[in-house]
Amino acid sequence: MAGTLYLVPTPIGNLGDISRRVAETLERVDLIAAEDTRVTLKLLNHLGLKKPLISYYRHNTEEAGRQVLDRLLAGESCALCTDAGTPAISDPGEDLVALCALHDVPVESLPGPCALVVALAASGLPTARFVFEGFLPMNKKNRRSRLEALAGEERTLILYEAPHKLTATLADLREVFGPDRRISLCRELTKLHEEIFRTTLDGAMERYQGEVPRGEFVLVVEGAPAKEGEEYTLEDGLGRVEALLKEGLSRKDAVKQAARELGLSRNELYAAALDL
Ligand code: SAM
């Protein structure tokens, strides 16, 4: 029987965030696949553990992934630790999980630190609906077209960004989203000099213009203002038809009324409502 791959989240800046389950899992597994063996070694030293390490990073995912997979298929258990935070979120862990899924190797994901969640929770911006875009493309043209595609996005937007690209990204964000859009710049989360700077895109530019800031950043950007008059989907229409059927209307009348109320095509809604 195949062993299990454990996705082991590691602190994003505060060793106090190592959970008991993380420590127990690292102690129990046969080997650890590590994005940076030096970083993981420090963690193991902190916990007083010794374990065989396999280096698994962006440029060797194919070869190292195969090695890890073979050992899992042979029944060994393996922890995956990336540099910081939750493996597989904007880091190479994603490929190893996909490989395990392909070969029916069990994967257990331990909950723990994840920069995007820590930032969103502290941002002061709406948290009910959000989109995570990870790192924007490096190439300026591609970055701009990605942002243009997101300009009308109403959900809160979360981005990872490297400090040396911060001002270029803020300039693009301001140009595409406008100067008044609110942003929370979450820097050095969980560390001694943690800072959550809540401002507008204009305010952010003013603060960071001409500066390469220190530390790591998560950018949480307010969504676009809601469009006038809500747009309804076929699913909303079916919900309304169902309610009207319960009120005693015939299918035909329920569809007619729901389509009129929600501005949907009567024929499409009728076809979709045939199974109700
Ligand atoms: N897998 C990680 C996670 O779960 O958050 C993310 C890995 S990604 C390669 C690294 C990025 O996460 C950084 O460039 C930064 O945007 C963000 N990040 C990581 N630690 C952070 C921290 N302490 N404060 C702010 N942002 C952080």
PDB file of C-alpha atoms and ligand atoms in Angstrom:
ATOM      1  CA  MET A   1       0.000   0.000   0.000  1.00  0.00           C
ATOM      2  CA  ALA A   2       1.257   3.482  -0.854  1.00  0.00           C
ATOM      3  CA  GLY A   3       2.433   5.777   1.914  1.00  0.00           C
ATOM      4  CA  THR A   4       0.947   9.215   2.496  1.00  0.00           C
ATOM      5  CA  LEU A   5       2.233  12.597   1.372  1.00  0.00           C
ATOM      6  CA  TYR A   6       1.710  15.103   4.198  1.00  0.00           C
ATOM      7  CA  LEU A   7       1.541  18.780   3.233  1.00  0.00           C
ATOM      8  CA  VAL A   8       3.161  20.407   6.228  1.00  0.00           C
ATOM      9  CA  PRO A   9       2.686  24.170   6.608  1.00  0.00           C
ATOM     10  CA  THR A  10       5.601  26.009   8.167  1.00  0.00           C
ATOM     11  CA  PRO A  11       5.774  29.439   9.860  1.00  0.00           C
ATOM     12  CA  ILE A  12       5.760  32.524   7.636  1.00  0.00           C
ATOM     13  CA  GLY A  13       7.834  34.382  10.201  1.00  0.00           C
ATOM     14  CA  ASN A  14       7.009  33.236  13.701  1.00  0.00           C
ATOM     15  CA  LEU A  15       8.239  29.903  15.035  1.00  0.00           C
ATOM     16  CA  GLY A  16       5.430  30.002  17.591  1.00  0.00           C
ATOM     17  CA  ASP A  17       3.095  29.057  14.742  1.00  0.00           C
ATOM     18  CA  ILE A  18       4.396  25.478  14.535  1.00  0.00           C
ATOM     19  CA  SER A  19       1.467  23.343  15.602  1.00  0.00           C
ATOM     20  CA  ARG A  20       1.744  20.174  17.656  1.00  0.00           C
ATOM     21  CA  ARG A  21       0.394  18.203  14.688  1.00  0.00           C
ATOM     22  CA  VAL A  22       3.108  19.631  12.431  1.00  0.00           C
ATOM     23  CA  ALA A  23       5.824  18.581  14.911  1.00  0.00           C
ATOM     24  CA  GLU A  24       4.322  15.102  15.358  1.00  0.00           C
ATOM     25  CA  THR A  25       4.004  14.600  11.602  1.00  0.00           C
ATOM     26  CA  LEU A  26       7.602  15.640  10.944  1.00  0.00           C
ATOM     27  CA  GLU A  27       8.707  13.222  13.657  1.00  0.00           C
ATOM     28  CA  ARG A  28       6.659  10.336  12.230  1.00  0.00           C
ATOM     29  CA  VAL A  29       7.381  10.510   8.484  1.00  0.00           C
ATOM     30  CA  ASP A  30      10.148   8.507   6.795  1.00  0.00           C
ATOM     31  CA  LEU A  31      11.472  11.427   4.746  1.00  0.00           C
ATOM     32  CA  ILE A  32      10.903  15.102   3.990  1.00  0.00           C
ATOM     33  CA  ALA A  33      10.785  16.727   0.563  1.00  0.00           C
ATOM     34  CA  ALA A  34      12.010  20.291   1.122  1.00  0.00           C
ATOM     35  CA  GLU A  35      11.964  23.312  -1.185  1.00  0.00           C
ATOM     36  CA  ASP A  36      15.102  24.573   0.546  1.00  0.00           C
ATOM     37  CA  THR A  37      16.830  21.934   2.651  1.00  0.00           C
ATOM     38  CA  ARG A  38      18.677  24.625   4.684  1.00  0.00           C
ATOM     39  CA  VAL A  39      15.381  26.224   5.735  1.00  0.00           C
ATOM     40  CA  THR A  40      13.836  22.876   6.656  1.00  0.00           C
ATOM     41  CA  LEU A  41      16.988  21.807   8.493  1.00  0.00           C
ATOM     42  CA  LYS A  42      16.679  24.891  10.718  1.00  0.00           C
ATOM     43  CA  LEU A  43      13.106  23.922  11.506  1.00  0.00           C
ATOM     44  CA  LEU A  44      14.126  20.335  12.294  1.00  0.00           C
ATOM     45  CA  ASN A  45      16.933  21.593  14.556  1.00  0.00           C
ATOM     46  CA  HIS A  46      14.442  23.814  16.348  1.00  0.00           C
ATOM     47  CA  LEU A  47      12.266  20.739  16.953  1.00  0.00           C
ATOM     48  CA  GLY A  48      15.238  18.525  17.830  1.00  0.00           C
ATOM     49  CA  LEU A  49      14.520  16.153  14.914  1.00  0.00           C
ATOM     50  CA  LYS A  50      16.718  14.405  12.347  1.00  0.00           C
ATOM     51  CA  LYS A  51      15.190  13.187   9.072  1.00  0.00           C
ATOM     52  CA  PRO A  52      16.373  12.280   5.588  1.00  0.00           C
ATOM     53  CA  LEU A  53      15.727  15.246   3.267  1.00  0.00           C
ATOM     54  CA  ILE A  54      15.159  15.291  -0.486  1.00  0.00           C
ATOM     55  CA  SER A  55      15.558  18.606  -2.246  1.00  0.00           C
ATOM     56  CA  TYR A  56      12.377  19.420  -4.175  1.00  0.00           C
ATOM     57  CA  TYR A  57      12.333  22.875  -5.797  1.00  0.00           C
ATOM     58  CA  ARG A  58      11.001  24.649  -8.866  1.00  0.00           C
ATOM     59  CA  HIS A  59      13.764  23.491 -11.230  1.00  0.00           C
ATOM     60  CA  ASN A  60      13.851  19.795 -10.323  1.00  0.00           C
ATOM     61  CA  THR A  61      10.169  19.009  -9.775  1.00  0.00           C
ATOM     62  CA  GLU A  62      10.151  16.337 -12.474  1.00  0.00           C
ATOM     63  CA  GLU A  63      13.147  14.342 -11.360  1.00  0.00           C
ATOM     64  CA  ALA A  64      12.732  14.834  -7.596  1.00  0.00           C
ATOM     65  CA  GLY A  65       8.973  14.343  -7.918  1.00  0.00           C
ATOM     66  CA  ARG A  66       9.573  10.936  -9.511  1.00  0.00           C
ATOM     67  CA  GLN A  67      11.967   9.982  -6.667  1.00  0.00           C
ATOM     68  CA  VAL A  68       9.469  11.011  -4.003  1.00  0.00           C
ATOM     69  CA  LEU A  69       6.652   9.238  -5.827  1.00  0.00           C
ATOM     70  CA  ASP A  70       8.637   5.982  -6.066  1.00  0.00           C
ATOM     71  CA  ARG A  71       9.281   6.045  -2.333  1.00  0.00           C
ATOM     72  CA  LEU A  72       5.639   6.781  -1.583  1.00  0.00           C
ATOM     73  CA  LEU A  73       4.538   3.935  -3.869  1.00  0.00           C
ATOM     74  CA  ALA A  74       6.976   1.677  -2.004  1.00  0.00           C
ATOM     75  CA  GLY A  75       5.061   2.460   1.189  1.00  0.00           C
ATOM     76  CA  GLU A  76       7.167   5.202   2.779  1.00  0.00           C
ATOM     77  CA  SER A  77       5.535   8.332   4.158  1.00  0.00           C
ATOM     78  CA  CYS A  78       6.785  11.766   3.173  1.00  0.00           C
ATOM     79  CA  ALA A  79       6.250  15.322   4.426  1.00  0.00           C
ATOM     80  CA  LEU A  80       6.436  18.199   1.975  1.00  0.00           C
ATOM     81  CA  CYS A  81       7.764  21.480   3.403  1.00  0.00           C
ATOM     82  CA  THR A  82       8.160  24.547   1.235  1.00  0.00           C
ATOM     83  CA  ASP A  83      10.065  27.674   2.297  1.00  0.00           C
ATOM     84  CA  ALA A  84       7.241  29.196   4.308  1.00  0.00           C
ATOM     85  CA  GLY A  85       3.500  28.761   4.593  1.00  0.00           C
ATOM     86  CA  THR A  86       1.256  26.144   3.071  1.00  0.00           C
ATOM     87  CA  PRO A  87       2.833  23.872   0.446  1.00  0.00           C
ATOM     88  CA  ALA A  88       1.216  23.983  -3.004  1.00  0.00           C
ATOM     89  CA  ILE A  89       0.035  27.605  -2.655  1.00  0.00           C
ATOM     90  CA  SER A  90       2.114  29.644  -5.145  1.00  0.00           C
ATOM     91  CA  ASP A  91       5.038  27.263  -4.738  1.00  0.00           C
ATOM     92  CA  PRO A  92       6.265  24.057  -6.422  1.00  0.00           C
ATOM     93  CA  GLY A  93       4.306  21.782  -4.058  1.00  0.00           C
ATOM     94  CA  GLU A  94       1.395  21.998  -6.496  1.00  0.00           C
ATOM     95  CA  ASP A  95       3.179  19.660  -8.960  1.00  0.00           C
ATOM     96  CA  LEU A  96       3.922  16.988  -6.362  1.00  0.00           C
ATOM     97  CA  VAL A  97       0.308  16.938  -5.207  1.00  0.00           C
ATOM     98  CA  ALA A  98      -0.879  16.597  -8.817  1.00  0.00           C
ATOM     99  CA  LEU A  99       1.558  13.704  -9.331  1.00  0.00           C
ATOM    100  CA  CYS A 100       0.286  11.940  -6.194  1.00  0.00           C
ATOM    101  CA  ALA A 101      -3.320  12.488  -7.264  1.00  0.00           C
ATOM    102  CA  LEU A 102      -2.492  10.922 -10.632  1.00  0.00           C
ATOM    103  CA  HIS A 103      -1.072   7.818  -8.958  1.00  0.00           C
ATOM    104  CA  ASP A 104      -3.731   7.509  -6.237  1.00  0.00           C
ATOM    105  CA  VAL A 105      -1.236   8.255  -3.484  1.00  0.00           C
ATOM    106  CA  PRO A 106      -3.050   9.609  -0.406  1.00  0.00           C
ATOM    107  CA  VAL A 107      -2.367  13.270   0.366  1.00  0.00           C
ATOM    108  CA  GLU A 108      -3.085  14.797   3.781  1.00  0.00           C
ATOM    109  CA  SER A 109      -3.083  18.575   3.990  1.00  0.00           C
ATOM    110  CA  LEU A 110      -2.394  19.938   7.476  1.00  0.00           C
ATOM    111  CA  PRO A 111      -3.920  23.340   8.251  1.00  0.00           C
ATOM    112  CA  GLY A 112      -1.516  26.111   9.179  1.00  0.00           C
ATOM    113  CA  PRO A 113       0.068  29.425   8.200  1.00  0.00           C
ATOM    114  CA  CYS A 114      -0.788  30.760   4.761  1.00  0.00           C
ATOM    115  CA  ALA A 115       0.146  34.356   3.934  1.00  0.00           C
ATOM    116  CA  LEU A 116      -2.930  35.077   1.832  1.00  0.00           C
ATOM    117  CA  VAL A 117      -5.352  34.070   4.586  1.00  0.00           C
ATOM    118  CA  VAL A 118      -3.454  35.938   7.318  1.00  0.00           C
ATOM    119  CA  ALA A 119      -3.441  39.075   5.127  1.00  0.00           C
ATOM    120  CA  LEU A 120      -7.077  38.882   4.041  1.00  0.00           C
ATOM    121  CA  ALA A 121      -8.284  38.434   7.610  1.00  0.00           C
ATOM    122  CA  ALA A 122      -6.385  41.541   8.776  1.00  0.00           C
ATOM    123  CA  SER A 123      -7.025  43.661   5.676  1.00  0.00           C
ATOM    124  CA  GLY A 124     -10.196  45.386   6.854  1.00  0.00           C
ATOM    125  CA  LEU A 125     -11.630  44.778   3.360  1.00  0.00           C
ATOM    126  CA  PRO A 126     -14.639  42.535   2.585  1.00  0.00           C
ATOM    127  CA  THR A 127     -13.723  38.887   3.178  1.00  0.00           C
ATOM    128  CA  ALA A 128     -16.926  37.087   2.182  1.00  0.00           C
ATOM    129  CA  ARG A 129     -15.921  36.765  -1.476  1.00  0.00           C
ATOM    130  CA  PHE A 130     -12.343  37.030  -2.701  1.00  0.00           C
ATOM    131  CA  VAL A 131     -10.031  35.961  -5.516  1.00  0.00           C
ATOM    132  CA  PHE A 132      -6.426  34.958  -5.092  1.00  0.00           C
ATOM    133  CA  GLU A 133      -4.230  35.714  -8.122  1.00  0.00           C
ATOM    134  CA  GLY A 134      -0.869  34.739  -6.599  1.00  0.00           C
ATOM    135  CA  PHE A 135       2.053  36.452  -8.346  1.00  0.00           C
ATOM    136  CA  LEU A 136       1.203  38.615 -11.359  1.00  0.00           C
ATOM    137  CA  PRO A 137       3.113  37.827 -14.568  1.00  0.00           C
ATOM    138  CA  MET A 138       6.656  39.285 -14.617  1.00  0.00           C
ATOM    139  CA  ASN A 139       6.349  40.605 -18.148  1.00  0.00           C
ATOM    140  CA  LYS A 140       4.899  44.143 -18.117  1.00  0.00           C
ATOM    141  CA  LYS A 141       2.535  43.583 -21.031  1.00  0.00           C
ATOM    142  CA  ASN A 142       1.171  40.339 -19.617  1.00  0.00           C
ATOM    143  CA  ARG A 143       0.857  41.907 -16.163  1.00  0.00           C
ATOM    144  CA  ARG A 144      -1.146  44.795 -17.564  1.00  0.00           C
ATOM    145  CA  SER A 145      -3.495  42.556 -19.521  1.00  0.00           C
ATOM    146  CA  ARG A 146      -4.043  40.352 -16.441  1.00  0.00           C
ATOM    147  CA  LEU A 147      -4.952  43.463 -14.421  1.00  0.00           C
ATOM    148  CA  GLU A 148      -7.202  44.771 -17.190  1.00  0.00           C
ATOM    149  CA  ALA A 149      -9.083  41.454 -17.128  1.00  0.00           C
ATOM    150  CA  LEU A 150      -9.529  41.953 -13.356  1.00  0.00           C
ATOM    151  CA  ALA A 151     -10.581  45.611 -13.455  1.00  0.00           C
ATOM    152  CA  GLY A 152     -14.319  44.833 -13.167  1.00  0.00           C
ATOM    153  CA  GLU A 153     -13.844  42.069 -10.592  1.00  0.00           C
ATOM    154  CA  GLU A 154     -16.118  42.846  -7.650  1.00  0.00           C
ATOM    155  CA  ARG A 155     -14.525  40.427  -5.211  1.00  0.00           C
ATOM    156  CA  THR A 156     -11.600  41.403  -2.992  1.00  0.00           C
ATOM    157  CA  LEU A 157      -8.353  40.643  -4.828  1.00  0.00           C
ATOM    158  CA  ILE A 158      -5.287  39.126  -3.157  1.00  0.00           C
ATOM    159  CA  LEU A 159      -1.806  39.254  -4.703  1.00  0.00           C
ATOM    160  CA  TYR A 160       1.630  38.077  -3.660  1.00  0.00           C
ATOM    161  CA  GLU A 161       4.445  40.470  -4.533  1.00  0.00           C
ATOM    162  CA  ALA A 162       8.208  40.683  -4.188  1.00  0.00           C
ATOM    163  CA  PRO A 163       9.506  43.928  -2.628  1.00  0.00           C
ATOM    164  CA  HIS A 164      11.607  44.945  -5.655  1.00  0.00           C
ATOM    165  CA  LYS A 165       8.522  44.836  -7.904  1.00  0.00           C
ATOM    166  CA  LEU A 166       6.161  46.545  -5.478  1.00  0.00           C
ATOM    167  CA  THR A 167       6.210  50.080  -6.888  1.00  0.00           C
ATOM    168  CA  ALA A 168       5.845  48.922 -10.515  1.00  0.00           C
ATOM    169  CA  THR A 169       2.862  46.793  -9.524  1.00  0.00           C
ATOM    170  CA  LEU A 170       1.284  49.611  -7.504  1.00  0.00           C
ATOM    171  CA  ALA A 171       1.680  51.949 -10.489  1.00  0.00           C
ATOM    172  CA  ASP A 172      -0.051  49.435 -12.776  1.00  0.00           C
ATOM    173  CA  LEU A 173      -2.803  48.825 -10.225  1.00  0.00           C
ATOM    174  CA  ARG A 174      -3.439  52.567  -9.887  1.00  0.00           C
ATOM    175  CA  GLU A 175      -3.538  53.064 -13.621  1.00  0.00           C
ATOM    176  CA  VAL A 176      -5.921  50.196 -14.294  1.00  0.00           C
ATOM    177  CA  PHE A 177      -8.124  50.310 -11.158  1.00  0.00           C
ATOM    178  CA  GLY A 178      -8.045  54.081 -10.500  1.00  0.00           C
ATOM    179  CA  PRO A 179      -6.431  56.076  -7.656  1.00  0.00           C
ATOM    180  CA  ASP A 180      -9.233  55.711  -5.107  1.00  0.00           C
ATOM    181  CA  ARG A 181      -9.464  51.925  -4.901  1.00  0.00           C
ATOM    182  CA  ARG A 182      -8.642  50.832  -1.349  1.00  0.00           C
ATOM    183  CA  ILE A 183      -5.662  48.586  -0.701  1.00  0.00           C
ATOM    184  CA  SER A 184      -4.143  46.952   2.388  1.00  0.00           C
ATOM    185  CA  LEU A 185      -0.418  46.364   2.107  1.00  0.00           C
ATOM    186  CA  CYS A 186       0.394  43.537   4.502  1.00  0.00           C
ATOM    187  CA  ARG A 187       4.116  43.401   5.183  1.00  0.00           C
ATOM    188  CA  GLU A 188       6.233  41.033   7.282  1.00  0.00           C
ATOM    189  CA  LEU A 189       3.190  39.193   8.590  1.00  0.00           C
ATOM    190  CA  THR A 190       3.637  37.390  11.914  1.00  0.00           C
ATOM    191  CA  LYS A 191       7.132  38.931  12.260  1.00  0.00           C
ATOM    192  CA  LEU A 192       8.457  41.500  14.718  1.00  0.00           C
ATOM    193  CA  HIS A 193       7.934  44.394  12.284  1.00  0.00           C
ATOM    194  CA  GLU A 194       4.564  43.311  10.921  1.00  0.00           C
ATOM    195  CA  GLU A 195       2.705  46.185   9.307  1.00  0.00           C
ATOM    196  CA  ILE A 196      -0.771  46.465   7.794  1.00  0.00           C
ATOM    197  CA  PHE A 197      -0.983  49.727   5.849  1.00  0.00           C
ATOM    198  CA  ARG A 198      -4.608  50.446   4.882  1.00  0.00           C
ATOM    199  CA  THR A 199      -4.853  53.153   2.242  1.00  0.00           C
ATOM    200  CA  THR A 200      -5.846  53.842  -1.385  1.00  0.00           C
ATOM    201  CA  LEU A 201      -3.789  53.065  -4.500  1.00  0.00           C
ATOM    202  CA  ASP A 202      -2.833  56.737  -4.601  1.00  0.00           C
ATOM    203  CA  GLY A 203      -1.809  56.663  -0.940  1.00  0.00           C
ATOM    204  CA  ALA A 204       0.232  53.505  -1.514  1.00  0.00           C
ATOM    205  CA  MET A 205       2.104  55.088  -4.430  1.00  0.00           C
ATOM    206  CA  GLU A 206       2.812  58.187  -2.387  1.00  0.00           C
ATOM    207  CA  ARG A 207       4.206  56.091   0.443  1.00  0.00           C
ATOM    208  CA  TYR A 208       6.424  53.757  -1.618  1.00  0.00           C
ATOM    209  CA  GLN A 209       7.414  55.830  -4.682  1.00  0.00           C
ATOM    210  CA  GLY A 210      11.160  55.629  -5.330  1.00  0.00           C
ATOM    211  CA  GLU A 211      11.707  53.112  -2.546  1.00  0.00           C
ATOM    212  CA  VAL A 212      12.492  49.406  -2.562  1.00  0.00           C
ATOM    213  CA  PRO A 213      10.804  48.392   0.651  1.00  0.00           C
ATOM    214  CA  ARG A 214      12.115  45.637   2.877  1.00  0.00           C
ATOM    215  CA  GLY A 215      10.247  42.482   3.647  1.00  0.00           C
ATOM    216  CA  GLU A 216       7.559  40.371   2.059  1.00  0.00           C
ATOM    217  CA  PHE A 217       4.197  41.679   0.961  1.00  0.00           C
ATOM    218  CA  VAL A 218       0.669  40.514   0.395  1.00  0.00           C
ATOM    219  CA  LEU A 219      -1.514  43.078  -1.381  1.00  0.00           C
ATOM    220  CA  VAL A 220      -5.223  42.980  -0.642  1.00  0.00           C
ATOM    221  CA  VAL A 221      -7.170  45.194  -3.046  1.00  0.00           C
ATOM    222  CA  GLU A 222     -10.803  46.243  -2.767  1.00  0.00           C
ATOM    223  CA  GLY A 223     -13.056  44.845  -5.510  1.00  0.00           C
ATOM    224  CA  ALA A 224     -14.676  47.032  -8.189  1.00  0.00           C
ATOM    225  CA  PRO A 225     -17.928  48.762  -7.186  1.00  0.00           C
ATOM    226  CA  ALA A 226     -20.997  46.561  -7.815  1.00  0.00           C
ATOM    227  CA  LYS A 227     -22.642  47.201 -11.178  1.00  0.00           C
ATOM    228  CA  GLU A 228     -25.996  48.981 -11.270  1.00  0.00           C
ATOM    229  CA  GLY A 229     -28.792  46.406 -11.073  1.00  0.00           C
ATOM    230  CA  GLU A 230     -27.744  42.860 -10.260  1.00  0.00           C
ATOM    231  CA  GLU A 231     -27.262  40.394 -13.117  1.00  0.00           C
ATOM    232  CA  TYR A 232     -29.034  37.117 -12.494  1.00  0.00           C
ATOM    233  CA  THR A 233     -27.984  33.662 -13.633  1.00  0.00           C
ATOM    234  CA  LEU A 234     -30.058  30.735 -14.871  1.00  0.00           C
ATOM    235  CA  GLU A 235     -29.488  29.160 -11.472  1.00  0.00           C
ATOM    236  CA  ASP A 236     -31.090  32.177  -9.766  1.00  0.00           C
ATOM    237  CA  GLY A 237     -33.974  31.804 -12.240  1.00  0.00           C
ATOM    238  CA  LEU A 238     -34.450  28.135 -11.355  1.00  0.00           C
ATOM    239  CA  GLY A 239     -34.528  29.015  -7.668  1.00  0.00           C
ATOM    240  CA  ARG A 240     -37.281  31.571  -8.312  1.00  0.00           C
ATOM    241  CA  VAL A 241     -39.242  29.115 -10.516  1.00  0.00           C
ATOM    242  CA  GLU A 242     -39.057  26.527  -7.749  1.00  0.00           C
ATOM    243  CA  ALA A 243     -40.412  29.024  -5.226  1.00  0.00           C
ATOM    244  CA  LEU A 244     -43.266  30.002  -7.553  1.00  0.00           C
ATOM    245  CA  LEU A 245     -44.134  26.322  -8.224  1.00  0.00           C
ATOM    246  CA  LYS A 246     -44.411  25.857  -4.457  1.00  0.00           C
ATOM    247  CA  GLU A 247     -46.795  28.809  -4.388  1.00  0.00           C
ATOM    248  CA  GLY A 248     -49.038  26.850  -6.781  1.00  0.00           C
ATOM    249  CA  LEU A 249     -48.270  28.442 -10.165  1.00  0.00           C
ATOM    250  CA  SER A 250     -48.116  26.219 -13.248  1.00  0.00           C
ATOM    251  CA  ARG A 251     -44.645  25.596 -14.689  1.00  0.00           C
ATOM    252  CA  LYS A 252     -45.403  27.828 -17.664  1.00  0.00           C
ATOM    253  CA  ASP A 253     -46.591  30.738 -15.513  1.00  0.00           C
ATOM    254  CA  ALA A 254     -43.754  30.309 -13.012  1.00  0.00           C
ATOM    255  CA  VAL A 255     -41.155  30.454 -15.792  1.00  0.00           C
ATOM    256  CA  LYS A 256     -42.843  33.461 -17.369  1.00  0.00           C
ATOM    257  CA  GLN A 257     -42.918  35.388 -14.105  1.00  0.00           C
ATOM    258  CA  ALA A 258     -39.373  34.434 -13.012  1.00  0.00           C
ATOM    259  CA  ALA A 259     -37.933  35.348 -16.433  1.00  0.00           C
ATOM    260  CA  ARG A 260     -39.640  38.736 -16.319  1.00  0.00           C
ATOM    261  CA  GLU A 261     -38.590  39.479 -12.729  1.00  0.00           C
ATOM    262  CA  LEU A 262     -34.934  38.534 -13.250  1.00  0.00           C
ATOM    263  CA  GLY A 263     -34.486  39.689 -16.848  1.00  0.00           C
ATOM    264  CA  LEU A 264     -33.725  36.174 -18.169  1.00  0.00           C
ATOM    265  CA  SER A 265     -34.602  34.487 -21.451  1.00  0.00           C
ATOM    266  CA  ARG A 266     -37.975  32.734 -21.067  1.00  0.00           C
ATOM    267  CA  ASN A 267     -37.065  29.921 -23.483  1.00  0.00           C
ATOM    268  CA  GLU A 268     -33.739  29.171 -21.800  1.00  0.00           C
ATOM    269  CA  LEU A 269     -35.314  29.195 -18.375  1.00  0.00           C
ATOM    270  CA  TYR A 270     -38.185  26.959 -19.561  1.00  0.00           C
ATOM    271  CA  ALA A 271     -35.729  24.414 -21.002  1.00  0.00           C
ATOM    272  CA  ALA A 272     -33.698  24.429 -17.790  1.00  0.00           C
ATOM    273  CA  ALA A 273     -36.820  24.129 -15.638  1.00  0.00           C
ATOM    274  CA  LEU A 274     -38.138  20.989 -17.376  1.00  0.00           C
ATOM    275  CA  ASP A 275     -36.539  18.750 -14.725  1.00  0.00           C
ATOM    276  CA  LEU A 276     -38.001  20.578 -11.753  1.00  0.00           C
TER     277      LEU A 276
HETATM  278  N1  SAM B   1       3.056  28.916   0.192  1.00  0.00           N
HETATM  279  C1  SAM B   1       3.157  30.226   0.792  1.00  0.00           C
HETATM  280  C2  SAM B   1       1.886  30.523   1.579  1.00  0.00           C
HETATM  281  O1  SAM B   1       1.205  29.619   1.972  1.00  0.00           O
HETATM  282  O2  SAM B   1       1.614  31.682   1.840  1.00  0.00           O
HETATM  283  C3  SAM B   1       3.486  31.306  -0.221  1.00  0.00           C
HETATM  284  C4  SAM B   1       4.735  31.082  -0.995  1.00  0.00           C
HETATM  285  S1  SAM B   1       5.114  32.351  -2.105  1.00  0.00           S
HETATM  286  C5  SAM B   1       6.501  31.641  -2.894  1.00  0.00           C
HETATM  287  C6  SAM B   1       5.864  33.610  -1.138  1.00  0.00           C
HETATM  288  C7  SAM B   1       5.053  34.897  -1.063  1.00  0.00           C
HETATM  289  O3  SAM B   1       4.130  34.837   0.017  1.00  0.00           O
HETATM  290  C8  SAM B   1       5.889  36.138  -0.780  1.00  0.00           C
HETATM  291  O4  SAM B   1       6.441  36.675  -1.960  1.00  0.00           O
HETATM  292  C9  SAM B   1       4.875  37.075  -0.168  1.00  0.00           C
HETATM  293  O5  SAM B   1       4.075  37.681  -1.166  1.00  0.00           O
HETATM  294  C10 SAM B   1       4.002  36.094   0.627  1.00  0.00           C
HETATM  295  N2  SAM B   1       4.485  35.982   2.023  1.00  0.00           N
HETATM  296  C11 SAM B   1       5.083  34.921   2.591  1.00  0.00           C
HETATM  297  N3  SAM B   1       5.365  35.190   3.884  1.00  0.00           N
HETATM  298  C12 SAM B   1       4.951  36.445   4.137  1.00  0.00           C
HETATM  299  C13 SAM B   1       4.965  37.304   5.273  1.00  0.00           C
HETATM  300  N4  SAM B   1       5.486  36.919   6.428  1.00  0.00           N
HETATM  301  N5  SAM B   1       4.432  38.536   5.148  1.00  0.00           N
HETATM  302  C14 SAM B   1       3.900  38.961   3.985  1.00  0.00           C
HETATM  303  N6  SAM B   1       3.858  38.197   2.883  1.00  0.00           N
HETATM  304  C15 SAM B   1       4.374  36.967   2.944  1.00  0.00           C
END
